[in-house]
Coordinates of N, CA and C in Angstrom, one line a residue:
Y238 N 86.4 76.8 50.1 CA 85.3 76.4 49.1 C 84.9 77.7 48.3
E239 N 84.7 77.8 46.8 CA 84.5 78.4 46.0 C 83.2 78.4 45.4
Y240 N 82.7 79.8 45.1 CA 80.9 78.6 44.2 C 81.2 79.5 43.1
R241 N 80.4 79.1 41.9 CA 80.5 79.9 40.6 C 79.0 79.6 40.6
I242 N 78.2 80.9 39.7 CA 77.1 80.5 39.2 C 76.9 80.3 37.1
F243 N 76.2 79.5 36.9 CA 76.0 80.0 35.5 C 74.6 79.7 34.9
E244 N 74.0 79.7 34.2 CA 72.8 80.6 33.4 C 72.3 79.0 32.7
K245 N 71.3 78.8 32.9 CA 71.0 77.6 32.2 C 70.2 78.0 31.0
S246 N 70.0 76.8 30.1 CA 69.2 77.1 29.0 C 67.8 78.4 29.1
D247 N 66.6 78.1 29.9 CA 65.8 78.7 30.1 C 66.2 80.1 30.9
K248 N 67.2 80.5 30.5 CA 67.7 81.9 31.4 C 67.7 82.1 32.6
T249 N 67.4 80.8 33.7 CA 67.3 80.7 35.4 C 69.1 80.9 35.6
Y250 N 69.8 80.8 36.6 CA 70.8 80.5 37.4 C 70.9 80.0 38.0
G251 N 72.1 78.8 38.4 CA 72.2 77.2 39.5 C 73.5 78.2 39.5
Y252 N 73.8 77.5 40.6 CA 75.1 77.0 41.0 C 76.1 76.1 41.0
D253 N 77.8 76.5 41.1 CA 78.5 74.9 41.7 C 79.5 74.7 42.8
I254 N 79.7 74.7 43.2 CA 80.2 74.2 44.7 C 81.9 73.7 44.9
F255 N 82.9 74.1 44.2 CA 83.8 73.5 44.5 C 84.9 73.6 46.4
V256 N 85.6 72.6 46.0 CA 86.8 72.3 46.2 C 88.0 72.6 46.5
E257 N 88.8 73.2 46.3 CA 90.5 73.0 45.8 C 89.5 72.5 43.9
D258 N 88.8 73.2 43.1 CA 88.9 73.0 42.1 C 88.5 71.2 41.7
K259 N 87.0 70.6 42.9 CA 86.8 69.9 42.5 C 85.3 70.4 43.2
L260 N 84.5 70.3 41.7 CA 83.0 69.9 42.1 C 82.4 69.1 43.0
I261 N 82.0 69.5 44.0 CA 81.2 68.9 45.7 C 79.8 69.5 45.2
I262 N 79.0 70.5 44.2 CA 77.6 70.2 44.9 C 77.5 71.1 43.4
H263 N 76.5 70.2 42.0 CA 76.1 71.3 41.1 C 75.0 71.5 41.6
Q264 N 74.3 72.7 41.1 CA 72.7 73.1 41.6 C 72.5 73.7 41.1
T265 N 71.1 72.5 39.9 CA 70.9 73.7 38.9 C 68.7 74.4 39.4
S266 N 68.0 73.8 40.6 CA 66.8 74.6 40.6 C 67.0 75.1 41.8
I267 N 65.9 75.5 42.9 CA 66.1 76.4 43.9 C 66.2 75.0 44.9
P268 N 66.8 75.2 45.8 CA 66.7 74.2 46.8 C 66.3 74.0 47.9
G269 N 65.0 73.4 48.2 CA 63.5 73.6 49.2 C 62.8 73.5 48.4
R270 N 62.7 73.8 47.4 CA 61.7 73.9 46.6 C 61.7 72.8 45.3
E271 N 60.1 72.6 45.2 CA 59.8 71.5 44.5 C 60.1 72.1 43.0
G272 N 60.1 70.5 42.4 CA 60.2 71.4 40.6 C 61.8 72.0 40.4
L273 N 62.0 71.8 39.5 CA 63.2 72.5 38.5 C 63.4 73.3 38.3
Q274 N 62.5 75.0 39.1 CA 62.9 75.6 38.0 C 64.3 76.2 39.2
G275 N 65.3 76.8 38.4 CA 66.6 78.0 39.0 C 66.5 79.1 39.5
F276 N 67.4 79.8 39.7 CA 67.1 81.4 40.2 C 66.7 82.2 39.0
I277 N 65.8 83.1 39.2 CA 65.3 83.9 38.3 C 66.3 85.3 38.0
V278 N 66.8 85.2 39.3 CA 67.7 86.1 39.4 C 69.2 86.3 40.4
R279 N 70.1 86.4 39.4 CA 71.6 85.6 39.9 C 71.5 86.3 40.8
K280 N 71.5 87.4 41.2 CA 72.4 87.3 42.9 C 71.2 86.5 44.0
D281 N 70.3 86.4 43.5 CA 69.9 85.1 44.7 C 70.3 83.9 44.2
A282 N 71.3 83.4 43.3 CA 72.3 82.3 43.4 C 73.2 82.4 44.0
V283 N 73.6 83.7 44.1 CA 74.4 84.0 45.1 C 75.1 83.9 46.1
K284 N 73.0 84.4 46.8 CA 72.9 84.2 47.8 C 72.8 82.8 48.6
I285 N 72.0 82.0 47.9 CA 72.8 80.9 48.4 C 73.2 80.1 48.4
A286 N 74.4 80.6 47.3 CA 75.5 79.4 47.2 C 76.7 80.1 48.4
K287 N 76.4 81.4 48.8 CA 77.3 81.8 49.8 C 77.0 81.3 50.7
L288 N 75.4 80.5 51.8 CA 75.3 80.5 52.4 C 75.3 79.0 52.5
V289 N 75.4 78.4 51.1 CA 75.7 76.4 51.3 C 77.2 76.6 51.7
I290 N 77.8 77.7 51.5 CA 79.3 77.6 51.9 C 79.8 78.3 53.1
K291 N 79.0 78.8 53.9 CA 78.8 78.9 55.4 C 78.8 77.4 56.0
K292 N 76.9 76.9 55.3 CA 76.8 75.6 56.0 C 78.0 74.7 56.2
L293 N 79.0 74.5 55.0 CA 80.3 73.9 54.9 C 81.4 74.0 55.7
D294 N 81.3 75.3 55.8 CA 82.2 75.6 56.6 C 82.0 75.4 58.2
S295 N 80.6 75.6 58.7 CA 80.5 74.8 59.8 C 80.2 73.5 59.8
G296 N 80.8 72.9 59.0 CA 80.6 71.6 58.7 C 79.3 70.3 58.8
V297 N 78.0 71.6 58.2 CA 77.5 71.0 57.6 C 76.8 70.2 56.3
F298 N 76.8 69.1 56.5 CA 77.1 68.3 55.6 C 75.5 67.2 55.3
P299 N 75.3 67.2 54.9 CA 74.8 68.0 53.5 C 74.5 69.4 53.9
P300 N 74.1 70.3 53.2 CA 74.3 72.1 53.1 C 72.6 72.1 53.2
T301 N 71.4 71.3 53.8 CA 70.2 71.5 53.2 C 69.5 72.8 53.5
I302 N 68.9 73.0 52.7 CA 68.3 74.9 52.8 C 67.1 74.5 53.1
F303 N 66.3 75.2 54.0 CA 65.5 74.9 54.4 C 64.5 76.3 53.9
D304 N 62.8 75.7 53.0 CA 62.1 76.8 53.3 C 61.9 78.2 53.6
E305 N 62.2 78.3 55.3 CA 62.7 79.2 56.4 C 64.0 79.7 55.3
E306 N 64.7 79.8 55.5 CA 65.6 80.3 54.7 C 65.7 80.9 53.8
I307 N 64.6 80.2 52.5 CA 64.5 81.1 50.7 C 63.8 82.4 51.2
K308 N 63.2 82.1 52.3 CA 61.6 83.1 52.6 C 62.8 84.4 53.2
K309 N 63.5 84.3 54.5 CA 64.1 85.0 55.0 C 65.0 85.9 54.0
L310 N 65.9 85.2 52.9 CA 66.2 86.1 52.2 C 66.1 86.2 51.2
K311 N 64.5 86.7 50.8 CA 63.9 86.9 50.0 C 64.6 86.9 48.3
I312 N 64.3 85.5 48.5 CA 64.9 84.9 46.8 C 63.1 84.3 46.2
K313 N 63.5 85.5 45.1 CA 62.5 85.4 44.2 C 62.4 84.1 43.5
T314 N 60.8 83.6 43.5 CA 60.5 82.1 43.0 C 59.3 82.9 41.8
I315 N 58.8 81.8 41.1 CA 58.0 81.6 40.6 C 56.6 80.8 41.6

């Protein structure tokens, strides 16, 4: 798996997850949260993308991200 972080037009961030250059997840908002808010800080998008890949490597699909995980990783939200 590979991740790529992208900047949205509102200056927040999202991530894409690829398998052999095939896009399997396009995440434009913070998973596990209401609304369409992207990640405020690029490094937070990286943290969650890595967590998603860890779940995928463990055979978890879909790789649901829970609110507790967002809090544990100290992801900044509005």
